GROMACS .gro file of C-alpha atoms in nm:
model
  271
    1MET     CA    1  -1.917   1.813  -0.390
    2THR     CA    2  -2.036   1.478  -0.502
    3ASP     CA    3  -2.168   1.416  -0.846
    4GLN     CA    4  -2.462   1.244  -0.946
    5PHE     CA    5  -2.246   0.960  -1.106
    6THR     CA    6  -2.067   0.895  -0.779
    7ARG     CA    7  -2.371   0.909  -0.591
    8ASP     CA    8  -2.556   0.650  -0.825
    9ARG     CA    9  -2.260   0.411  -0.838
   10SER     CA   10  -2.218   0.412  -0.439
   11ALA     CA   11  -2.611   0.321  -0.452
   12LYS     CA   12  -2.544   0.041  -0.676
   13LEU     CA   13  -2.249  -0.078  -0.475
   14VAL     CA   14  -2.474  -0.063  -0.170
   15VAL     CA   15  -2.729  -0.265  -0.318
   16LEU     CA   16  -2.465  -0.543  -0.430
   17TYR     CA   17  -2.311  -0.564  -0.087
   18ARG     CA   18  -2.649  -0.643   0.078
   19HIS     CA   19  -2.733  -0.918  -0.197
   20TYR     CA   20  -2.360  -1.025  -0.081
   21ARG     CA   21  -2.473  -1.026   0.294
   22ALA     CA   22  -2.804  -1.175   0.265
   23ALA     CA   23  -2.638  -1.458   0.028
   24LEU     CA   24  -2.384  -1.525   0.269
   25ASP     CA   25  -2.604  -1.548   0.553
   26ALA     CA   26  -2.806  -1.790   0.372
   27LEU     CA   27  -2.499  -2.036   0.301
   28PRO     CA   28  -2.470  -2.297   0.533
   29LEU     CA   29  -2.145  -2.318   0.729
   30GLU     CA   30  -1.863  -2.533   0.551
   31GLY     CA   31  -1.545  -2.647   0.728
   32ARG     CA   32  -1.455  -2.580   1.064
   33PHE     CA   33  -1.255  -2.350   1.290
   34MET     CA   34  -0.938  -2.424   1.436
   35PRO     CA   35  -0.891  -2.390   1.820
   36TYR     CA   36  -0.715  -2.171   2.045
   37ARG     CA   37  -0.520  -2.235   2.351
   38TRP     CA   38  -0.535  -2.579   2.316
   39TRP     CA   39  -0.221  -2.668   2.525
   40THR     CA   40  -0.119  -2.652   2.896
   41PHE     CA   41   0.237  -2.614   3.076
   42SER     CA   42   0.340  -2.686   3.423
   43GLU     CA   43   0.348  -2.341   3.602
   44PRO     CA   44   0.603  -2.184   3.667
   45LEU     CA   45   0.796  -2.311   3.366
   46HIS     CA   46   1.170  -2.357   3.397
   47VAL     CA   47   1.334  -2.062   3.214
   48ALA     CA   48   1.507  -2.286   2.972
   49PHE     CA   49   1.160  -2.330   2.804
   50MET     CA   50   1.022  -1.964   2.831
   51ALA     CA   51   1.131  -1.895   2.465
   52TYR     CA   52   0.931  -2.190   2.363
   53SER     CA   53   0.616  -2.091   2.552
   54GLN     CA   54   0.613  -1.764   2.446
   55MET     CA   55   0.666  -1.874   2.084
   56LEU     CA   56   0.385  -2.142   2.093
   57GLY     CA   57   0.139  -1.876   2.214
   58GLU     CA   58   0.198  -1.675   1.924
   59TYR     CA   59   0.257  -1.919   1.662
   60ALA     CA   60  -0.028  -2.129   1.724
   61THR     CA   61  -0.273  -1.847   1.766
   62GLU     CA   62  -0.131  -1.692   1.444
   63LEU     CA   63  -0.174  -1.997   1.279
   64ALA     CA   64  -0.529  -2.073   1.375
   65ASN     CA   65  -0.624  -1.726   1.292
   66ILE     CA   66  -0.514  -1.738   0.913
   67ILE     CA   67  -0.674  -2.075   0.855
   68ASN     CA   68  -0.981  -1.972   1.019
   69ASP     CA   69  -0.974  -1.675   0.801
   70LEU     CA   70  -0.939  -1.891   0.484
   71THR     CA   71  -1.215  -2.079   0.594
   72HIS     CA   72  -1.443  -1.744   0.602
   73ASN     CA   73  -1.296  -1.638   0.259
   74VAL     CA   74  -1.403  -1.962   0.103
   75GLN     CA   75  -1.744  -1.885   0.225
   76ARG     CA   76  -1.723  -1.518   0.109
   77LEU     CA   77  -1.647  -1.596  -0.246
   78ARG     CA   78  -1.913  -1.851  -0.266
   79ALA     CA   79  -2.145  -1.611  -0.133
   80TRP     CA   80  -2.029  -1.354  -0.428
   81ALA     CA   81  -2.034  -1.624  -0.665
   82SER     CA   82  -2.423  -1.641  -0.632
   83VAL     CA   83  -2.447  -1.241  -0.652
   84VAL     CA   84  -2.257  -1.192  -0.946
   85GLU     CA   85  -2.410  -1.475  -1.143
   86GLY     CA   86  -2.639  -1.324  -1.425
   87LEU     CA   87  -2.504  -0.975  -1.398
   88SER     CA   88  -2.408  -0.752  -1.720
   89ASP     CA   89  -2.039  -0.708  -1.752
   90GLU     CA   90  -2.026  -0.384  -1.647
   91ASP     CA   91  -2.173  -0.460  -1.293
   92LYS     CA   92  -1.950  -0.788  -1.270
   93LEU     CA   93  -1.648  -0.524  -1.333
   94GLU     CA   94  -1.808  -0.310  -1.022
   95ALA     CA   95  -1.833  -0.585  -0.815
   96SER     CA   96  -1.479  -0.705  -0.908
   97HIS     CA   97  -1.343  -0.368  -0.856
   98GLU     CA   98  -1.482  -0.280  -0.548
   99PHE     CA   99  -1.499  -0.620  -0.365
  100ILE     CA  100  -1.369  -0.930  -0.500
  101ASP     CA  101  -1.050  -0.854  -0.656
  102MET     CA  102  -0.896  -0.773  -0.287
  103LEU     CA  103  -1.087  -1.108  -0.174
  104GLY     CA  104  -0.982  -1.310  -0.406
  105THR     CA  105  -0.598  -1.186  -0.420
  106VAL     CA  106  -0.569  -1.226  -0.051
  107ALA     CA  107  -0.738  -1.560  -0.037
  108LEU     CA  108  -0.538  -1.722  -0.343
  109GLY     CA  109  -0.223  -1.615  -0.137
  110GLN     CA  110  -0.329  -1.753   0.189
  111PRO     CA  111  -0.212  -2.135   0.096
  112TYR     CA  112   0.153  -2.024   0.069
  113ALA     CA  113   0.141  -1.805   0.360
  114ILE     CA  114  -0.006  -2.093   0.575
  115LYS     CA  115   0.253  -2.343   0.462
  116SER     CA  116   0.533  -2.112   0.503
  117ARG     CA  117   0.411  -1.999   0.852
  118PHE     CA  118   0.387  -2.380   0.963
  119THR     CA  119   0.701  -2.422   0.860
  120PHE     CA  120   0.855  -2.115   1.044
  121ALA     CA  121   0.640  -2.234   1.368
  122VAL     CA  122   0.757  -2.590   1.353
  123GLY     CA  123   1.096  -2.543   1.296
  124HIS     CA  124   1.162  -2.285   1.572
  125LEU     CA  125   0.949  -2.490   1.804
  126SER     CA  126   1.135  -2.791   1.745
  127HIS     CA  127   1.466  -2.631   1.778
  128GLN     CA  128   1.357  -2.503   2.099
  129ALA     CA  129   1.231  -2.826   2.232
  130ASN     CA  130   1.517  -3.010   2.127
  131GLN     CA  131   1.672  -2.864   2.458
  132ALA     CA  132   1.458  -3.100   2.648
  133ARG     CA  133   1.634  -3.398   2.447
  134ASN     CA  134   1.974  -3.274   2.518
  135VAL     CA  135   2.003  -3.007   2.784
  136LYS     CA  136   2.363  -2.985   2.798
  137GLY     CA  137   2.467  -3.074   2.456
  138TRP     CA  138   2.195  -2.844   2.288
  139LYS     CA  139   2.340  -2.561   2.068
  140ASP     CA  140   2.126  -2.233   1.955
  141HIS     CA  141   2.218  -2.297   1.573
  142PHE     CA  142   1.928  -2.269   1.342
  143PRO     CA  143   1.883  -2.090   1.004
  144ASP     CA  144   1.850  -1.735   0.988
  145LYS     CA  145   1.625  -1.697   0.671
  146ASN     CA  146   1.315  -1.778   0.487
  147LEU     CA  147   1.251  -2.122   0.581
  148TYR     CA  148   1.136  -2.433   0.361
  149LEU     CA  149   1.089  -2.787   0.461
  150ASN     CA  150   1.435  -2.893   0.400
  151ASP     CA  151   1.557  -2.644   0.620
  152ILE     CA  152   1.372  -2.749   0.959
  153GLU     CA  153   1.424  -3.108   0.863
  154PRO     CA  154   1.713  -3.147   1.133
  155ALA     CA  155   1.550  -2.970   1.396
  156GLY     CA  156   1.213  -3.161   1.315
  157ALA     CA  157   1.326  -3.541   1.262
  158PRO     CA  158   1.407  -3.641   1.604
  159TRP     CA  159   1.043  -3.610   1.702
  160LYS     CA  160   0.817  -3.891   1.626
  161LYS     CA  161   0.512  -3.711   1.534
  162TYR     CA  162   0.689  -3.467   1.261
  163ARG     CA  163   0.698  -3.692   0.957
  164ALA     CA  164   0.319  -3.710   0.972
  165PHE     CA  165   0.301  -3.328   0.986
  166LYS     CA  166   0.531  -3.288   0.741
  167LEU     CA  167   0.358  -3.536   0.504
  168LYS     CA  168   0.005  -3.351   0.525
  169LEU     CA  169   0.181  -3.004   0.494
  170GLU     CA  170   0.346  -3.079   0.193
  171PRO     CA  171   0.049  -3.121  -0.065
  172LEU     CA  172  -0.054  -2.723   0.046
  173ALA     CA  173   0.003  -2.499  -0.221
  174GLY     CA  174   0.116  -2.763  -0.434
  175THR     CA  175   0.162  -2.803  -0.804
  176ALA     CA  176  -0.186  -2.873  -0.868
  177PHE     CA  177  -0.322  -2.556  -0.696
  178LYS     CA  178  -0.031  -2.358  -0.890
  179ASP     CA  179  -0.143  -2.494  -1.238
  180ALA     CA  180  -0.516  -2.431  -1.172
  181THR     CA  181  -0.490  -2.083  -1.048
  182ASP     CA  182  -0.242  -1.996  -1.339
  183ASP     CA  183   0.046  -1.956  -1.085
  184PHE     CA  184  -0.178  -1.666  -0.947
  185ARG     CA  185   0.021  -1.581  -0.644
  186ASN     CA  186   0.386  -1.587  -0.792
  187VAL     CA  187   0.241  -1.410  -1.113
  188TYR     CA  188   0.069  -1.143  -0.906
  189ASN     CA  189   0.373  -1.022  -0.776
  190HIS     CA  190   0.630  -1.076  -1.085
  191GLY     CA  191   0.403  -0.997  -1.363
  192PHE     CA  192   0.046  -0.960  -1.457
  193SER     CA  193  -0.179  -1.242  -1.290
  194SER     CA  194  -0.531  -1.401  -1.430
  195ARG     CA  195  -0.823  -1.126  -1.352
  196PHE     CA  196  -1.138  -1.255  -1.164
  197LEU     CA  197  -1.474  -1.272  -1.345
  198ILE     CA  198  -1.375  -1.065  -1.641
  199GLY     CA  199  -1.096  -0.988  -1.872
  200LYS     CA  200  -0.804  -1.179  -2.029
  201THR     CA  201  -0.429  -1.129  -1.930
  202ALA     CA  202  -0.077  -1.267  -2.076
  203THR     CA  203  -0.219  -1.242  -2.427
  204VAL     CA  204   0.147  -1.244  -2.550
  205THR     CA  205   0.369  -1.475  -2.378
  206ARG     CA  206   0.748  -1.498  -2.465
  207LYS     CA  207   0.935  -1.854  -2.396
  208VAL     CA  208   1.307  -1.964  -2.447
  209ARG     CA  209   1.357  -2.326  -2.476
  210ASN     CA  210   1.722  -2.450  -2.566
  211GLY     CA  211   1.801  -2.102  -2.647
  212ARG     CA  212   1.522  -2.048  -2.903
  213VAL     CA  213   1.272  -1.780  -2.857
  214SER     CA  214   0.903  -1.837  -2.938
  215TYR     CA  215   0.607  -1.645  -2.861
  216GLY     CA  216   0.256  -1.776  -2.773
  217PHE     CA  217  -0.079  -1.580  -2.843
  218GLY     CA  218  -0.417  -1.603  -2.687
  219GLY     CA  219  -0.398  -1.523  -2.304
  220ASN     CA  220  -0.546  -1.646  -1.991
  221GLU     CA  221  -0.930  -1.635  -1.920
  222PRO     CA  222  -1.090  -1.501  -1.614
  223LEU     CA  223  -1.074  -1.732  -1.318
  224GLY     CA  224  -1.412  -1.789  -1.212
  225ILE     CA  225  -1.527  -1.724  -0.832
  226ILE     CA  226  -1.675  -2.077  -0.776
  227GLU     CA  227  -1.392  -2.243  -0.917
  228VAL     CA  228  -1.141  -2.041  -0.712
  229ALA     CA  229  -1.379  -2.126  -0.399
  230ASP     CA  230  -1.381  -2.480  -0.510
  231LEU     CA  231  -0.952  -2.487  -0.520
  232LEU     CA  232  -0.941  -2.279  -0.195
  233THR     CA  233  -1.155  -2.545  -0.017
  234ILE     CA  234  -0.941  -2.828  -0.111
  235GLU     CA  235  -0.635  -2.629   0.012
  236ARG     CA  236  -0.839  -2.513   0.328
  237ASP     CA  237  -0.863  -2.900   0.406
  238HIS     CA  238  -0.541  -2.949   0.367
  239CYS     CA  239  -0.466  -2.670   0.626
  240TYR     CA  240  -0.699  -2.858   0.873
  241ARG     CA  241  -0.508  -3.196   0.841
  242ALA     CA  242  -0.153  -2.986   0.890
  243PHE     CA  243  -0.297  -2.854   1.180
  244GLU     CA  244  -0.421  -3.150   1.353
  245LYS     CA  245  -0.051  -3.325   1.305
  246PHE     CA  246   0.087  -2.980   1.445
  247GLN     CA  247  -0.095  -3.011   1.752
  248ALA     CA  248   0.027  -3.409   1.783
  249LEU     CA  249   0.373  -3.294   1.736
  250ILE     CA  250   0.322  -3.002   2.006
  251GLU     CA  251   0.202  -3.238   2.225
  252GLU     CA  252   0.478  -3.479   2.205
  253GLN     CA  253   0.733  -3.170   2.241
  254ILE     CA  254   0.548  -3.076   2.550
  255HIS     CA  255   0.540  -3.399   2.718
  256THR     CA  256   0.907  -3.420   2.675
  257ILE     CA  257   0.947  -3.059   2.805
  258ALA     CA  258   0.750  -3.128   3.122
  259ALA     CA  259   0.958  -3.418   3.193
  260CYS     CA  260   1.273  -3.228   3.146
  261ASP     CA  261   1.124  -2.918   3.348
  262THR     CA  262   1.053  -3.192   3.645
  263ASP     CA  263   1.429  -3.266   3.629
  264LEU     CA  264   1.550  -2.941   3.620
  265LYS     CA  265   1.372  -2.814   3.888
  266ARG     CA  266   1.445  -3.102   4.119
  267ALA     CA  267   1.851  -3.072   4.045
  268GLN     CA  268   1.770  -2.693   4.137
  269HIS     CA  269   1.610  -2.783   4.450
  270ASP     CA  270   1.885  -3.025   4.544
  271THR     CA  271   2.162  -2.765   4.490
   0.00000   0.00000   0.00000
């Protein structure tokens, strides 16, 4: 049977969540949403490009999903920032434990995930699309590992729109974001990351320089919710710009594939 303490705590959390939903509904919508199914192929598509078609359908949809989710998470964080303002430390801990920790942890990891997913998608799609540039000479050789931009350069570089895409993707999850968040994503997975709202971490740090060991004392202050939302707004806008260049690159590839598709069908018909 549920005790009185648990019932009182649940009632308090319900009130907090109601305040959050009211704050969220009152916020003006920031940002924009990435589109779905914005490309077209001729039907039926030659079998040589079926892998490209299926990959594009999945990758473009999932990229839109995660970027749109980041847009929502920025809004959610801003709403919570207004709710927790003025709360006691005890109530801040309750809100953080029940709602904000999970939201903030996921949101701060999204820029890195989006950058990696863009890299994965463009690498594989460019590799498949390169068939259309050299049908007879194309070889199905591609890195079988976690991909970074340098890994996909050979596949992407032949496309005119690739460099513009790369330039827009590179700033995402960069040094400025890493430093401003106390390298949250990396430290969360490999150590003890900064907290949200209240509480210090990394009160003692051990450093080795030129073989000499030193210790630092002090710790990281908690991350402010509105500051995190502001940082993620910058990352969100990097995502928008990268998605636009991703679309332009895919349109270039589809144009080349369409021309090759016509040639292959014509050759089949002639034989």
